Amino acid sequence: MKNSNSNTKLILLHPYIQKQGSSNRLWLLAFVSFFTIAFLLTLIYTRDSITNKTTAPSTTVTGPAGSAIGGPPLPTTVVNTLLHYTSKSNDSYHMAYSELKPISDVLRKCSSPCNFLVFGLTQETLLWKSLNHNGRTVFIDENRYYAAYYEELHPEIDAYDVQYTTKISETRELIASAKEQIRNECRPVQNLLFSECKLGINDLPNHVYEVDWDLILIDGPRGDGPDGPGRMQPIFTSGVLARSKKGGNPKTHIFVHDYYRDVEKMSGDEFLCKENLVEYNDTLAHFVVERMEENSFQYCRNNNNNITSTKASSSS
């Protein structure tokens, strides 16, 4: 009987063991199924995210001080408000609305992110930075201490100083020298970083020469008095930067402020060319200069430059 009872107990326990094993296998199957489904969902979501990023290119670029470049443009009402209050400034050296508006119009039409180079830290500096808030805006000034002070006061501003070596009293000599060196140091198409042309600016940060600038504004340096540096160098340099572009829009908009003065007008006619002058009023000239081939050795296609300038019919 003991043996029989013992066998019975074994027989009774056997089904229990089978049930226990089946239950464990079910839990294991459920566990594996859950993680398989979770893995598949994660894989599908990741693939969709990568596809969306690939098919929708981002226009965001890192700017100075880690600022983001790219995004929606400013609303028209905001732009008009900025222009209005800037033109109403009490400062005697501020630009008028008729001068601000043409530059603003080009900025608004510029493909984002827009590359904007400005010679001179002026009353309008913060305006230019704001209007081009989705792009890259770089300022060049003759005063090292003021550039450093301005950057400290406004960390979002990207400003560099330059040591001008020209004098207004030497304008005609410098222009004649550049024309004589047109096949050598003062070529219309070149990297000015390696140039010894007297009118070329060659001591800016390397990346300034590598950027394809869409818009350049020349509102500095000082243009008063015979010993002032004048704006021959920025005008010549802007023309070379525009003609030497490697990519982007082949056309560069160049604005020259105080164009009524002899230095600005003489330099503009020689190096930006009357044939490229699209409009001007009493103080602001607007040129559109196109990219040239590397073996080009003339600043202007029309060497006579006999085109009659006409005032803009309306800038407002």
CSV table of C-alpha atoms in Angstrom, one decimal:
chain,number,residue,atom,x,y,z
A,1,MET,CA,0.0,0.0,0.0
A,2,LYS,CA,2.8,2.4,0.7
A,3,ASN,CA,4.2,1.8,-2.7
A,4,SER,CA,0.7,2.2,-4.3
A,5,ASN,CA,0.1,5.4,-2.4
A,6,SER,CA,3.4,6.7,-3.2
A,7,ASN,CA,2.8,6.1,-6.9
A,8,THR,CA,-0.6,7.7,-6.7
A,9,LYS,CA,0.9,10.8,-5.2
A,10,LEU,CA,3.4,10.9,-8.0
A,11,ILE,CA,0.6,10.6,-10.6
A,12,LEU,CA,-1.4,13.3,-8.9
A,13,LEU,CA,1.6,15.7,-8.9
A,14,HIS,CA,2.4,15.2,-12.5
A,15,PRO,CA,-0.5,17.1,-14.0
A,16,TYR,CA,0.2,20.0,-11.6
A,17,ILE,CA,3.7,20.2,-12.8
A,18,GLN,CA,2.5,20.2,-16.5
A,19,LYS,CA,0.1,23.0,-15.7
A,20,GLN,CA,2.8,25.0,-13.9
A,21,GLY,CA,5.1,24.7,-16.9
A,22,SER,CA,2.4,25.7,-19.4
A,23,SER,CA,1.6,28.8,-17.4
A,24,ASN,CA,5.2,29.9,-17.3
A,25,ARG,CA,5.5,29.5,-21.1
A,26,LEU,CA,2.4,31.6,-21.6
A,27,TRP,CA,3.9,34.4,-19.5
A,28,LEU,CA,7.2,34.2,-21.4
A,29,LEU,CA,5.3,34.3,-24.7
A,30,ALA,CA,3.3,37.4,-23.7
A,31,PHE,CA,6.5,39.1,-22.4
A,32,VAL,CA,8.4,38.5,-25.7
A,33,SER,CA,5.3,39.6,-27.8
A,34,PHE,CA,5.0,42.8,-25.8
A,35,PHE,CA,8.6,43.8,-26.4
A,36,THR,CA,8.5,42.8,-30.0
A,37,ILE,CA,5.5,45.1,-30.6
A,38,ALA,CA,7.2,47.9,-28.7
A,39,PHE,CA,10.4,47.5,-30.8
A,40,LEU,CA,8.4,47.6,-34.1
A,41,LEU,CA,6.5,50.7,-33.1
A,42,THR,CA,9.8,52.4,-32.1
A,43,LEU,CA,11.4,51.4,-35.4
A,44,ILE,CA,8.4,52.8,-37.4
A,45,TYR,CA,8.4,56.1,-35.5
A,46,THR,CA,12.1,56.6,-35.8
A,47,ARG,CA,12.0,55.9,-39.6
A,48,ASP,CA,9.1,58.4,-40.0
A,49,SER,CA,11.1,61.1,-38.1
A,50,ILE,CA,14.2,60.6,-40.2
A,51,THR,CA,12.1,60.7,-43.4
A,52,ASN,CA,10.4,63.9,-42.4
A,53,LYS,CA,13.8,65.6,-41.5
A,54,THR,CA,15.2,64.5,-44.9
A,55,THR,CA,12.2,65.6,-47.0
A,56,ALA,CA,11.8,68.9,-45.2
A,57,PRO,CA,15.2,70.7,-45.2
A,58,SER,CA,15.9,73.0,-42.3
A,59,THR,CA,16.9,76.6,-42.8
A,60,THR,CA,18.2,76.9,-39.3
A,61,VAL,CA,21.9,77.8,-39.1
A,62,THR,CA,24.0,78.7,-36.0
A,63,GLY,CA,24.9,82.3,-35.9
A,64,PRO,CA,27.0,84.4,-33.6
A,65,ALA,CA,26.7,83.7,-29.9
A,66,GLY,CA,24.8,80.5,-30.7
A,67,SER,CA,21.8,82.4,-32.1
A,68,ALA,CA,19.6,80.6,-34.6
A,69,ILE,CA,19.5,81.6,-38.2
A,70,GLY,CA,16.4,80.8,-40.2
A,71,GLY,CA,12.7,80.8,-39.6
A,72,PRO,CA,9.6,82.9,-40.6
A,73,PRO,CA,10.1,86.5,-41.7
A,74,LEU,CA,9.0,89.5,-39.6
A,75,PRO,CA,5.4,90.5,-40.1
A,76,THR,CA,4.9,93.6,-42.4
A,77,THR,CA,3.4,95.6,-39.5
A,78,VAL,CA,6.5,95.0,-37.4
A,79,VAL,CA,8.9,96.0,-40.2
A,80,ASN,CA,6.9,99.2,-40.9
A,81,THR,CA,6.9,100.1,-37.2
A,82,LEU,CA,10.6,99.6,-36.9
A,83,LEU,CA,11.3,101.8,-40.0
A,84,HIS,CA,8.9,104.5,-38.7
A,85,TYR,CA,10.4,104.9,-35.3
A,86,THR,CA,14.0,104.6,-36.5
A,87,SER,CA,13.4,107.4,-39.1
A,88,LYS,CA,11.9,109.6,-36.4
A,89,SER,CA,15.0,109.4,-34.2
A,90,ASN,CA,16.2,112.7,-32.6
A,91,ASP,CA,19.8,111.9,-33.6
A,92,SER,CA,20.9,114.3,-36.3
A,93,TYR,CA,22.8,111.5,-38.2
A,94,HIS,CA,20.0,109.0,-38.6
A,95,MET,CA,18.8,107.8,-42.0
A,96,ALA,CA,15.5,109.1,-43.4
A,97,TYR,CA,12.6,106.8,-44.2
A,98,SER,CA,13.3,107.2,-47.9
A,99,GLU,CA,16.8,105.7,-47.3
A,100,LEU,CA,15.8,102.9,-44.9
A,101,LYS,CA,12.9,101.6,-47.1
A,102,PRO,CA,15.0,100.5,-50.2
A,103,ILE,CA,17.4,98.5,-48.0
A,104,SER,CA,14.5,97.0,-46.0
A,105,ASP,CA,12.8,96.0,-49.2
A,106,VAL,CA,15.9,94.1,-50.4
A,107,LEU,CA,16.2,92.4,-47.1
A,108,ARG,CA,12.6,91.2,-47.1
A,109,LYS,CA,13.0,89.7,-50.6
A,110,CYS,CA,16.3,88.1,-49.8
A,111,SER,CA,16.2,84.3,-49.6
A,112,SER,CA,16.5,83.1,-46.0
A,113,PRO,CA,19.0,82.9,-44.4
A,114,CYS,CA,20.2,86.2,-45.9
A,115,ASN,CA,23.9,87.3,-45.6
A,116,PHE,CA,24.2,91.0,-44.8
A,117,LEU,CA,27.5,92.9,-44.5
A,118,VAL,CA,27.5,96.4,-43.0
A,119,PHE,CA,30.4,98.8,-43.0
A,120,GLY,CA,29.9,101.1,-40.0
A,121,LEU,CA,28.2,100.9,-36.6
A,122,THR,CA,25.6,103.6,-36.8
A,123,GLN,CA,22.2,104.6,-35.3
A,124,GLU,CA,20.6,102.0,-37.5
A,125,THR,CA,22.7,99.0,-36.4
A,126,LEU,CA,20.0,97.4,-34.2
A,127,LEU,CA,17.5,98.0,-36.9
A,128,TRP,CA,19.5,96.1,-39.5
A,129,LYS,CA,20.1,93.2,-37.1
A,130,SER,CA,16.3,93.1,-36.3
A,131,LEU,CA,15.2,93.2,-40.0
A,132,ASN,CA,17.6,90.4,-40.8
A,133,HIS,CA,16.8,88.4,-37.7
A,134,ASN,CA,16.7,85.1,-39.7
A,135,GLY,CA,20.0,85.7,-41.4
A,136,ARG,CA,23.7,86.5,-40.8
A,137,THR,CA,24.5,90.2,-40.2
A,138,VAL,CA,28.1,91.3,-39.7
A,139,PHE,CA,29.3,94.8,-38.9
A,140,ILE,CA,32.7,96.3,-39.7
A,141,ASP,CA,33.8,99.4,-37.9
A,142,GLU,CA,37.0,101.6,-37.8
A,143,ASN,CA,37.0,102.0,-34.0
A,144,ARG,CA,38.2,98.9,-32.2
A,145,TYR,CA,37.1,100.1,-28.8
A,146,TYR,CA,33.6,101.1,-30.0
A,147,ALA,CA,33.1,97.7,-31.7
A,148,ALA,CA,34.1,95.9,-28.5
A,149,TYR,CA,31.9,98.2,-26.4
A,150,TYR,CA,28.9,97.7,-28.8
A,151,GLU,CA,29.3,93.9,-28.7
A,152,GLU,CA,29.4,93.9,-24.9
A,153,LEU,CA,26.3,96.1,-24.8
A,154,HIS,CA,24.5,94.0,-27.4
A,155,PRO,CA,25.9,90.4,-27.4
A,156,GLU,CA,23.8,89.4,-30.4
A,157,ILE,CA,25.7,91.8,-32.6
A,158,ASP,CA,28.6,90.4,-34.6
A,159,ALA,CA,31.1,93.2,-35.1
A,160,TYR,CA,34.8,93.4,-36.1
A,161,ASP,CA,37.2,96.3,-36.4
A,162,VAL,CA,39.4,97.2,-39.3
A,163,GLN,CA,42.4,99.5,-39.6
A,164,TYR,CA,41.9,101.7,-42.7
A,165,THR,CA,45.0,102.9,-44.4
A,166,THR,CA,43.6,105.5,-46.8
A,167,LYS,CA,43.1,109.2,-46.8
A,168,ILE,CA,40.4,111.2,-48.6
A,169,SER,CA,43.1,113.5,-50.0
A,170,GLU,CA,44.6,110.5,-51.8
A,171,THR,CA,41.4,109.4,-53.5
A,172,ARG,CA,42.4,110.0,-57.1
A,173,GLU,CA,45.9,108.5,-56.7
A,174,LEU,CA,44.5,105.4,-55.1
A,175,ILE,CA,41.9,104.9,-57.8
A,176,ALA,CA,44.6,105.4,-60.5
A,177,SER,CA,46.8,102.9,-58.7
A,178,ALA,CA,44.1,100.3,-58.5
A,179,LYS,CA,43.3,100.6,-62.3
A,180,GLU,CA,47.0,100.2,-63.1
A,181,GLN,CA,47.1,97.0,-61.0
A,182,ILE,CA,43.9,95.5,-62.4
A,183,ARG,CA,45.7,92.4,-63.7
A,184,ASN,CA,47.7,91.9,-60.5
A,185,GLU,CA,47.0,92.9,-56.9
A,186,CYS,CA,43.8,94.8,-57.7
A,187,ARG,CA,42.0,92.1,-59.8
A,188,PRO,CA,38.2,92.3,-59.8
A,189,VAL,CA,37.9,88.6,-58.9
A,190,GLN,CA,40.2,87.4,-56.1
A,191,ASN,CA,40.4,86.5,-52.4
A,192,LEU,CA,41.4,89.8,-50.8
A,193,LEU,CA,42.8,87.9,-47.8
A,194,PHE,CA,45.9,87.4,-49.9
A,195,SER,CA,45.9,90.7,-51.7
A,196,GLU,CA,48.3,93.7,-51.4
A,197,CYS,CA,46.0,96.1,-53.3
A,198,LYS,CA,46.0,99.4,-51.4
A,199,LEU,CA,42.2,99.7,-51.8
A,200,GLY,CA,41.5,96.1,-50.7
A,201,ILE,CA,40.7,95.3,-47.1
A,202,ASN,CA,42.8,92.1,-46.2
A,203,ASP,CA,42.7,92.0,-42.4
A,204,LEU,CA,39.2,90.8,-41.7
A,205,PRO,CA,38.4,87.4,-40.2
A,206,ASN,CA,38.8,84.6,-42.8
A,207,HIS,CA,35.2,83.7,-42.9
A,208,VAL,CA,34.2,87.2,-44.0
A,209,TYR,CA,35.9,86.5,-47.3
A,210,GLU,CA,34.3,83.1,-47.6
A,211,VAL,CA,30.6,84.1,-47.2
A,212,ASP,CA,28.5,84.8,-50.3
A,213,TRP,CA,27.1,88.1,-49.3
A,214,ASP,CA,23.6,88.9,-50.6
A,215,LEU,CA,23.5,92.5,-49.4
A,216,ILE,CA,26.2,95.0,-48.5
A,217,LEU,CA,25.7,98.4,-47.0
A,218,ILE,CA,28.5,101.0,-46.9
A,219,ASP,CA,27.8,103.6,-44.2
A,220,GLY,CA,31.3,103.9,-42.9
A,221,PRO,CA,34.0,104.8,-42.1
A,222,ARG,CA,34.2,108.6,-41.6
A,223,GLY,CA,34.1,110.5,-44.8
A,224,ASP,CA,34.8,114.1,-43.6
A,225,GLY,CA,38.0,116.0,-43.7
A,226,PRO,CA,41.1,115.4,-46.0
A,227,ASP,CA,42.7,113.1,-43.4
A,228,GLY,CA,39.6,111.0,-42.9
A,229,PRO,CA,39.9,107.4,-44.3
A,230,GLY,CA,37.0,107.9,-46.7
A,231,ARG,CA,35.0,105.0,-48.1
A,232,MET,CA,37.2,104.0,-51.1
A,233,GLN,CA,38.3,100.7,-49.4
A,234,PRO,CA,34.9,99.5,-48.5
A,235,ILE,CA,33.5,100.3,-51.9
A,236,PHE,CA,36.4,98.6,-53.7
A,237,THR,CA,36.3,95.6,-51.3
A,238,SER,CA,32.5,95.2,-51.7
A,239,GLY,CA,32.8,95.1,-55.5
A,240,VAL,CA,35.5,92.4,-55.3
A,241,LEU,CA,33.4,90.3,-52.8
A,242,ALA,CA,30.4,90.5,-55.1
A,243,ARG,CA,32.3,89.5,-58.2
A,244,SER,CA,34.2,86.7,-56.5
A,245,LYS,CA,31.1,84.8,-55.1
A,246,LYS,CA,31.4,81.0,-55.3
A,247,GLY,CA,27.7,80.2,-54.8
A,248,GLY,CA,24.3,81.5,-53.8
A,249,ASN,CA,22.6,84.3,-55.7
A,250,PRO,CA,25.0,85.5,-58.5
A,251,LYS,CA,23.8,89.1,-57.8
A,252,THR,CA,24.8,91.2,-54.8
A,253,HIS,CA,22.9,94.4,-53.8
A,254,ILE,CA,25.3,97.1,-52.7
A,255,PHE,CA,24.1,100.3,-51.1
A,256,VAL,CA,26.4,103.3,-50.7
A,257,HIS,CA,25.2,106.0,-48.2
A,258,ASP,CA,26.2,109.6,-48.6
A,259,TYR,CA,26.6,109.1,-52.4
A,260,TYR,CA,26.4,112.8,-53.0
A,261,ARG,CA,30.0,113.2,-51.8
A,262,ASP,CA,32.9,113.1,-54.2
A,263,VAL,CA,34.7,110.1,-52.7
A,264,GLU,CA,31.7,107.9,-52.6
A,265,LYS,CA,30.6,108.9,-56.2
A,266,MET,CA,34.0,108.6,-57.7
A,267,SER,CA,34.7,105.2,-56.1
A,268,GLY,CA,31.3,103.9,-56.9
A,269,ASP,CA,31.5,104.9,-60.5
A,270,GLU,CA,34.9,103.2,-60.9
A,271,PHE,CA,34.4,100.0,-58.9
A,272,LEU,CA,30.7,99.4,-58.7
A,273,CYS,CA,29.9,100.9,-62.1
A,274,LYS,CA,27.2,103.2,-63.4
A,275,GLU,CA,25.8,100.3,-65.5
A,276,ASN,CA,25.0,98.5,-62.2
A,277,LEU,CA,23.3,101.5,-60.6
A,278,VAL,CA,19.6,100.7,-60.4
A,279,GLU,CA,18.4,103.7,-58.3
A,280,TYR,CA,19.6,106.5,-56.1
A,281,ASN,CA,18.3,109.5,-54.3
A,282,ASP,CA,20.3,112.4,-53.0
A,283,THR,CA,22.1,110.4,-50.4
A,284,LEU,CA,21.7,106.6,-51.2
A,285,ALA,CA,22.9,104.7,-54.2
A,286,HIS,CA,21.8,101.2,-55.0
A,287,PHE,CA,24.0,98.9,-57.2
A,288,VAL,CA,23.4,95.3,-58.2
A,289,VAL,CA,26.8,93.7,-59.0
A,290,GLU,CA,27.0,90.3,-60.7
A,291,ARG,CA,29.5,87.5,-60.2
A,292,MET,CA,32.3,87.4,-62.7
A,293,GLU,CA,34.6,84.7,-64.1
A,294,GLU,CA,38.0,84.4,-62.4
A,295,ASN,CA,39.9,85.6,-65.5
A,296,SER,CA,37.9,88.9,-65.7
A,297,PHE,CA,40.2,92.0,-65.8
A,298,GLN,CA,37.7,94.9,-65.9
A,299,TYR,CA,35.5,96.3,-63.2
A,300,CYS,CA,32.9,97.5,-65.5
A,301,ARG,CA,31.6,95.9,-68.7
A,302,ASN,CA,30.9,99.3,-70.2
A,303,ASN,CA,34.3,101.0,-69.8
A,304,ASN,CA,32.9,104.4,-70.9
A,305,ASN,CA,30.4,104.5,-68.0
A,306,ASN,CA,28.3,107.1,-69.8
A,307,ILE,CA,25.0,105.9,-68.5
A,308,THR,CA,23.0,108.8,-67.1
A,309,SER,CA,21.9,108.4,-63.5
A,310,THR,CA,18.3,108.8,-62.7
A,311,LYS,CA,16.8,109.4,-59.4
A,312,ALA,CA,14.5,106.8,-58.0
A,313,SER,CA,10.9,107.8,-58.7
A,314,SER,CA,9.8,106.8,-55.2
A,315,SER,CA,11.4,105.2,-52.2
A,316,SER,CA,8.4,105.2,-49.9
